[in-house]
Amino acid sequence: DAGVIQSPRHEVTEMGQEVTLRCKPISGHDYLFWYRQTMMRGLELLIYFNNNVPIDDSGMPEDRFSAKMPNASFSTLKIQPSEPRDSAVYFCASSLRRTSGGVDNEQFFGPGTRLTVL
Amino acid sequence: ILNVEQSPQSLHVQEGDSTNFTCSFPSSNFYALHWYRWETAKSPEALFVMTLNGDEKKKGRISATLNTKEGYSYLYIKGSQPEDSATYLCASSNTGNQFYFGTGTSLTVIP
């Protein structure tokens, strides 16, 4: 498996423009997570999905942010309109469901998308 | 909201020295504690997952312990090597499968 795939790897846009980040999780994984990494706040969980259904979006900073997972192999994170303070690295991660024995499954991270909003 | 705290924020050690970091987390609704290794310009990679109080995990020169009653985990690196230089992240997950990451400990091993 190629691992978690994210695109684009780098995005430079102007304030006010719409930005769409894409993620393809590892095949067979039930959970998909979107994170944002900044120098000030470290790695923040934005939203996560289980079986394509959003479970917790309390980390989404504002209504300008939205995420979808139309099927098990694709998710998008959209920012509209974008602002300079949205500049960060956005990571997508996926994991299997927890096992019946209670073992927590590790998350596999994609390479990230570095977003710069001018 | 869980507050996961890591200390120290950064650390410089000489090659061959042993070192350790701390991760503290709230005990309520705790499910598992994860350690990740994050090299610059790469993605975080999982090192350990621990769930039970007293758990100890080891991978080569790196080991970790877990105390769920007092809410902390230690990561140890024995005989640090330059290739160990990275940011070490811990994350606590709760019964709702939510993950909360600390801000990491940045380790630099000086040859």
mmCIF file of C-alpha atoms in Angstrom:
data_model
loop_
_atom_site.group_PDB
_atom_site.id
_atom_site.type_symbol
_atom_site.label_atom_id
_atom_site.label_comp_id
_atom_site.label_asym_id
_atom_site.label_seq_id
_atom_site.Cartn_x
_atom_site.Cartn_y
_atom_site.Cartn_z
ATOM 1 C CA ASP A 1 0.000 0.000 0.000
ATOM 2 C CA ALA A 2 1.262 3.491 -0.798
ATOM 3 C CA GLY A 3 0.265 4.849 2.582
ATOM 4 C CA VAL A 4 -1.858 7.914 3.156
ATOM 5 C CA ILE A 5 -1.762 10.180 0.120
ATOM 6 C CA GLN A 6 -2.287 13.901 0.327
ATOM 7 C CA SER A 7 -2.465 16.492 -2.406
ATOM 8 C CA PRO A 8 -1.268 19.009 -3.143
ATOM 9 C CA ARG A 9 1.982 18.896 -1.187
ATOM 10 C CA HIS A 10 2.325 22.655 -1.341
ATOM 11 C CA GLU A 11 -0.290 25.304 -1.930
ATOM 12 C CA VAL A 12 0.237 29.030 -2.167
ATOM 13 C CA THR A 13 -2.847 31.164 -2.546
ATOM 14 C CA GLU A 14 -4.087 34.663 -1.943
ATOM 15 C CA MET A 15 -6.323 35.758 0.867
ATOM 16 C CA GLY A 16 -9.968 35.249 0.026
ATOM 17 C CA GLN A 17 -9.449 32.339 -2.312
ATOM 18 C CA GLU A 18 -10.935 28.898 -1.793
ATOM 19 C CA VAL A 19 -8.503 26.124 -0.904
ATOM 20 C CA THR A 20 -9.231 22.398 -1.150
ATOM 21 C CA LEU A 21 -6.930 19.818 0.389
ATOM 22 C CA ARG A 22 -7.306 16.169 -0.511
ATOM 23 C CA CYS A 23 -6.598 12.921 1.263
ATOM 24 C CA LYS A 24 -6.694 9.271 0.303
ATOM 25 C CA PRO A 25 -6.504 7.035 3.383
ATOM 26 C CA ILE A 26 -4.950 3.605 3.530
ATOM 27 C CA SER A 27 -7.312 1.057 2.043
ATOM 28 C CA GLY A 28 -9.345 -0.706 4.696
ATOM 29 C CA HIS A 29 -8.876 1.916 7.391
ATOM 30 C CA ASP A 30 -12.067 2.966 9.152
ATOM 31 C CA TYR A 31 -10.945 6.231 10.682
ATOM 32 C CA LEU A 32 -9.696 9.378 8.997
ATOM 33 C CA PHE A 33 -8.306 12.387 10.828
ATOM 34 C CA TRP A 34 -7.452 15.914 9.720
ATOM 35 C CA TYR A 35 -4.808 17.798 11.705
ATOM 36 C CA ARG A 36 -3.249 21.239 11.470
ATOM 37 C CA GLN A 37 0.289 21.916 12.591
ATOM 38 C CA THR A 38 1.485 25.379 13.529
ATOM 39 C CA MET A 39 4.486 26.604 15.441
ATOM 40 C CA MET A 40 2.329 28.168 18.112
ATOM 41 C CA ARG A 41 -0.156 25.387 18.750
ATOM 42 C CA GLY A 42 1.611 22.255 17.602
ATOM 43 C CA LEU A 43 -0.521 19.485 16.131
ATOM 44 C CA GLU A 44 -4.269 20.129 16.458
ATOM 45 C CA LEU A 45 -7.032 17.698 15.608
ATOM 46 C CA LEU A 46 -9.563 19.435 13.368
ATOM 47 C CA ILE A 47 -12.068 16.691 12.588
ATOM 48 C CA TYR A 48 -12.262 12.941 12.297
ATOM 49 C CA PHE A 49 -14.479 10.497 10.451
ATOM 50 C CA ASN A 50 -15.493 6.933 11.184
ATOM 51 C CA ASN A 51 -16.804 4.929 8.247
ATOM 52 C CA ASN A 52 -17.152 8.178 6.260
ATOM 53 C CA VAL A 53 -19.286 9.836 8.927
ATOM 54 C CA PRO A 54 -17.958 12.930 10.737
ATOM 55 C CA ILE A 55 -17.765 12.094 14.429
ATOM 56 C CA ASP A 56 -16.199 15.140 16.029
ATOM 57 C CA ASP A 57 -15.603 18.469 14.322
ATOM 58 C CA SER A 58 -15.098 20.494 17.483
ATOM 59 C CA GLY A 59 -11.545 21.269 16.411
ATOM 60 C CA MET A 60 -12.588 23.016 13.224
ATOM 61 C CA PRO A 61 -11.621 26.618 13.872
ATOM 62 C CA GLU A 62 -14.398 28.452 12.055
ATOM 63 C CA ASP A 63 -17.257 28.098 9.620
ATOM 64 C CA ARG A 64 -14.781 28.854 6.874
ATOM 65 C CA PHE A 65 -13.490 25.306 7.332
ATOM 66 C CA SER A 66 -15.437 22.295 6.111
ATOM 67 C CA ALA A 67 -14.564 18.651 5.548
ATOM 68 C CA LYS A 68 -16.241 15.867 3.660
ATOM 69 C CA MET A 69 -15.695 12.190 3.120
ATOM 70 C CA PRO A 70 -17.918 11.102 0.231
ATOM 71 C CA ASN A 71 -16.515 7.566 0.234
ATOM 72 C CA ALA A 72 -14.059 5.356 2.072
ATOM 73 C CA SER A 73 -11.141 6.308 -0.132
ATOM 74 C CA PHE A 74 -11.361 10.080 -0.324
ATOM 75 C CA SER A 75 -11.713 13.107 1.916
ATOM 76 C CA THR A 76 -11.432 16.843 1.409
ATOM 77 C CA LEU A 77 -10.751 19.750 3.711
ATOM 78 C CA LYS A 78 -11.933 23.054 2.316
ATOM 79 C CA ILE A 79 -11.204 26.584 3.468
ATOM 80 C CA GLN A 80 -13.377 29.320 2.017
ATOM 81 C CA PRO A 81 -12.414 32.127 2.141
ATOM 82 C CA SER A 82 -8.812 31.547 3.142
ATOM 83 C CA GLU A 83 -6.921 33.946 5.424
ATOM 84 C CA PRO A 84 -3.201 34.396 6.148
ATOM 85 C CA ARG A 85 -3.627 32.916 9.629
ATOM 86 C CA ASP A 86 -4.689 29.655 7.986
ATOM 87 C CA SER A 87 -1.107 29.164 6.813
ATOM 88 C CA ALA A 88 0.072 25.861 8.297
ATOM 89 C CA VAL A 89 0.841 22.265 7.453
ATOM 90 C CA TYR A 90 -2.304 20.172 7.217
ATOM 91 C CA PHE A 91 -1.946 16.445 7.887
ATOM 92 C CA CYS A 92 -4.350 13.659 7.148
ATOM 93 C CA ALA A 93 -4.082 10.375 9.029
ATOM 94 C CA SER A 94 -5.970 7.104 8.960
ATOM 95 C CA SER A 95 -6.276 4.129 11.263
ATOM 96 C CA LEU A 96 -8.087 0.867 11.680
ATOM 97 C CA ARG A 97 -10.903 0.586 14.172
ATOM 98 C CA ARG A 98 -10.020 -0.396 17.661
ATOM 99 C CA THR A 99 -9.778 -4.137 18.094
ATOM 100 C CA SER A 100 -12.199 -6.068 20.232
ATOM 101 C CA GLY A 101 -9.372 -6.667 22.666
ATOM 102 C CA GLY A 102 -9.181 -2.968 23.351
ATOM 103 C CA VAL A 103 -5.888 -2.292 21.626
ATOM 104 C CA ASP A 104 -5.731 1.197 20.195
ATOM 105 C CA ASN A 105 -4.569 1.260 16.622
ATOM 106 C CA GLU A 106 -1.845 3.610 15.540
ATOM 107 C CA GLN A 107 -2.487 6.393 13.117
ATOM 108 C CA PHE A 108 -0.648 6.533 9.827
ATOM 109 C CA PHE A 109 0.059 10.043 8.669
ATOM 110 C CA GLY A 110 0.249 11.422 5.172
ATOM 111 C CA PRO A 111 3.110 13.692 4.068
ATOM 112 C CA GLY A 112 1.082 16.822 4.761
ATOM 113 C CA THR A 113 0.070 19.823 2.688
ATOM 114 C CA ARG A 114 1.958 23.034 3.365
ATOM 115 C CA LEU A 115 -0.497 25.879 2.867
ATOM 116 C CA THR A 116 0.611 29.477 2.524
ATOM 117 C CA VAL A 117 -2.025 32.173 2.303
ATOM 118 C CA LEU A 118 -0.620 35.530 1.216
ATOM 119 C CA ILE B 1 -10.814 18.725 26.074
ATOM 120 C CA LEU B 2 -7.698 16.841 27.112
ATOM 121 C CA ASN B 3 -4.540 18.788 27.830
ATOM 122 C CA VAL B 4 -1.501 16.768 26.966
ATOM 123 C CA GLU B 5 1.728 18.356 28.105
ATOM 124 C CA GLN B 6 5.259 17.383 27.234
ATOM 125 C CA SER B 7 8.531 18.372 28.804
ATOM 126 C CA PRO B 8 11.075 19.525 28.131
ATOM 127 C CA GLN B 9 10.138 21.475 25.017
ATOM 128 C CA SER B 10 13.604 20.952 23.567
ATOM 129 C CA LEU B 11 16.700 19.066 24.498
ATOM 130 C CA HIS B 12 20.299 18.894 23.291
ATOM 131 C CA VAL B 13 22.381 15.897 24.295
ATOM 132 C CA GLN B 14 25.786 14.531 23.371
ATOM 133 C CA GLU B 15 26.040 11.391 21.294
ATOM 134 C CA GLY B 16 26.105 8.408 23.640
ATOM 135 C CA ASP B 17 24.140 10.084 26.427
ATOM 136 C CA SER B 18 20.891 8.599 27.620
ATOM 137 C CA THR B 19 17.881 10.842 27.958
ATOM 138 C CA ASN B 20 14.199 10.831 28.788
ATOM 139 C CA PHE B 21 11.106 12.949 28.208
ATOM 140 C CA THR B 22 7.807 13.258 29.994
ATOM 141 C CA CYS B 23 4.243 13.280 28.742
ATOM 142 C CA SER B 24 1.435 14.104 31.157
ATOM 143 C CA PHE B 25 -2.244 13.690 30.420
ATOM 144 C CA PRO B 26 -5.568 13.809 32.280
ATOM 145 C CA SER B 27 -6.584 10.396 33.566
ATOM 146 C CA SER B 28 -10.332 10.762 33.010
ATOM 147 C CA ASN B 29 -11.769 8.794 30.059
ATOM 148 C CA PHE B 30 -8.278 7.656 29.208
ATOM 149 C CA TYR B 31 -7.983 4.933 26.609
ATOM 150 C CA ALA B 32 -4.445 4.814 25.234
ATOM 151 C CA LEU B 33 -1.181 6.712 25.081
ATOM 152 C CA HIS B 34 0.734 6.985 21.827
ATOM 153 C CA TRP B 35 4.300 8.047 21.176
ATOM 154 C CA TYR B 36 5.293 9.281 17.721
ATOM 155 C CA ARG B 37 8.631 10.189 16.228
ATOM 156 C CA TRP B 38 8.556 13.139 13.856
ATOM 157 C CA GLU B 39 11.549 14.000 11.722
ATOM 158 C CA THR B 40 11.790 17.346 10.022
ATOM 159 C CA ALA B 41 10.011 17.449 6.640
ATOM 160 C CA LYS B 42 8.463 14.030 7.230
ATOM 161 C CA SER B 43 5.249 12.718 8.759
ATOM 162 C CA PRO B 44 4.887 11.485 12.339
ATOM 163 C CA GLU B 45 5.621 7.788 12.692
ATOM 164 C CA ALA B 46 4.193 5.678 15.485
ATOM 165 C CA LEU B 47 6.616 4.315 18.072
ATOM 166 C CA PHE B 48 4.439 2.845 20.808
ATOM 167 C CA VAL B 49 0.853 2.435 21.911
ATOM 168 C CA MET B 50 0.167 1.677 25.570
ATOM 169 C CA THR B 51 -3.135 1.152 27.300
ATOM 170 C CA LEU B 52 -2.626 -0.448 30.700
ATOM 171 C CA ASN B 53 -1.184 1.033 33.844
ATOM 172 C CA GLY B 54 2.370 -0.193 34.210
ATOM 173 C CA ASP B 55 2.778 -0.965 30.509
ATOM 174 C CA GLU B 56 6.335 -0.881 29.244
ATOM 175 C CA LYS B 57 7.303 -1.029 25.589
ATOM 176 C CA LYS B 58 10.723 -1.248 23.998
ATOM 177 C CA LYS B 59 12.042 -0.842 20.471
ATOM 178 C CA GLY B 60 15.797 -1.050 20.200
ATOM 179 C CA ARG B 61 17.323 1.707 22.320
ATOM 180 C CA ILE B 62 13.973 3.419 22.877
ATOM 181 C CA SER B 63 11.545 2.431 25.594
ATOM 182 C CA ALA B 64 8.440 3.886 27.212
ATOM 183 C CA THR B 65 6.448 3.438 30.390
ATOM 184 C CA LEU B 66 2.904 4.320 31.321
ATOM 185 C CA ASN B 67 1.282 5.354 34.591
ATOM 186 C CA THR B 68 -2.435 5.870 34.042
ATOM 187 C CA LYS B 69 -3.233 6.501 37.691
ATOM 188 C CA GLU B 70 -1.072 9.581 37.900
ATOM 189 C CA GLY B 71 -1.361 10.443 34.223
ATOM 190 C CA TYR B 72 2.164 10.350 32.845
ATOM 191 C CA SER B 73 4.382 8.462 30.456
ATOM 192 C CA TYR B 74 8.143 8.499 30.066
ATOM 193 C CA LEU B 75 10.092 7.935 26.875
ATOM 194 C CA TYR B 76 13.704 6.826 27.316
ATOM 195 C CA ILE B 77 16.475 6.777 24.756
ATOM 196 C CA LYS B 78 19.597 4.879 25.715
ATOM 197 C CA GLY B 79 22.900 5.868 24.128
ATOM 198 C CA SER B 80 21.511 8.639 21.897
ATOM 199 C CA GLN B 81 22.680 8.722 18.296
ATOM 200 C CA PRO B 82 22.506 11.633 15.810
ATOM 201 C CA GLU B 83 19.807 9.785 13.889
ATOM 202 C CA ASP B 84 17.603 9.985 16.981
ATOM 203 C CA SER B 85 17.316 13.732 16.429
ATOM 204 C CA ALA B 86 13.620 14.426 15.896
ATOM 205 C CA THR B 87 10.544 15.729 17.637
ATOM 206 C CA TYR B 88 8.884 13.161 19.880
ATOM 207 C CA LEU B 89 5.149 13.575 20.180
ATOM 208 C CA CYS B 90 2.814 11.937 22.616
ATOM 209 C CA ALA B 91 -0.929 11.714 22.163
ATOM 210 C CA SER B 92 -3.633 10.586 24.510
ATOM 211 C CA SER B 93 -6.774 9.015 23.140
ATOM 212 C CA ASN B 94 -10.028 8.756 25.021
ATOM 213 C CA THR B 95 -12.928 6.346 24.932
ATOM 214 C CA GLY B 96 -14.441 8.399 22.115
ATOM 215 C CA ASN B 97 -11.403 7.726 19.882
ATOM 216 C CA GLN B 98 -10.379 11.378 20.049
ATOM 217 C CA PHE B 99 -6.677 12.062 19.940
ATOM 218 C CA TYR B 100 -5.001 14.978 21.650
ATOM 219 C CA PHE B 101 -1.367 15.625 20.916
ATOM 220 C CA GLY B 102 1.211 17.360 23.028
ATOM 221 C CA THR B 103 3.439 19.971 21.422
ATOM 222 C CA GLY B 104 6.388 17.621 21.386
ATOM 223 C CA THR B 105 9.927 17.449 22.682
ATOM 224 C CA SER B 106 12.528 18.420 20.120
ATOM 225 C CA LEU B 107 15.661 16.310 20.565
ATOM 226 C CA THR B 108 18.999 17.211 19.023
ATOM 227 C CA VAL B 109 21.841 14.740 19.428
ATOM 228 C CA ILE B 110 25.218 16.375 18.963
ATOM 229 C CA PRO B 111 27.880 14.155 17.391
#
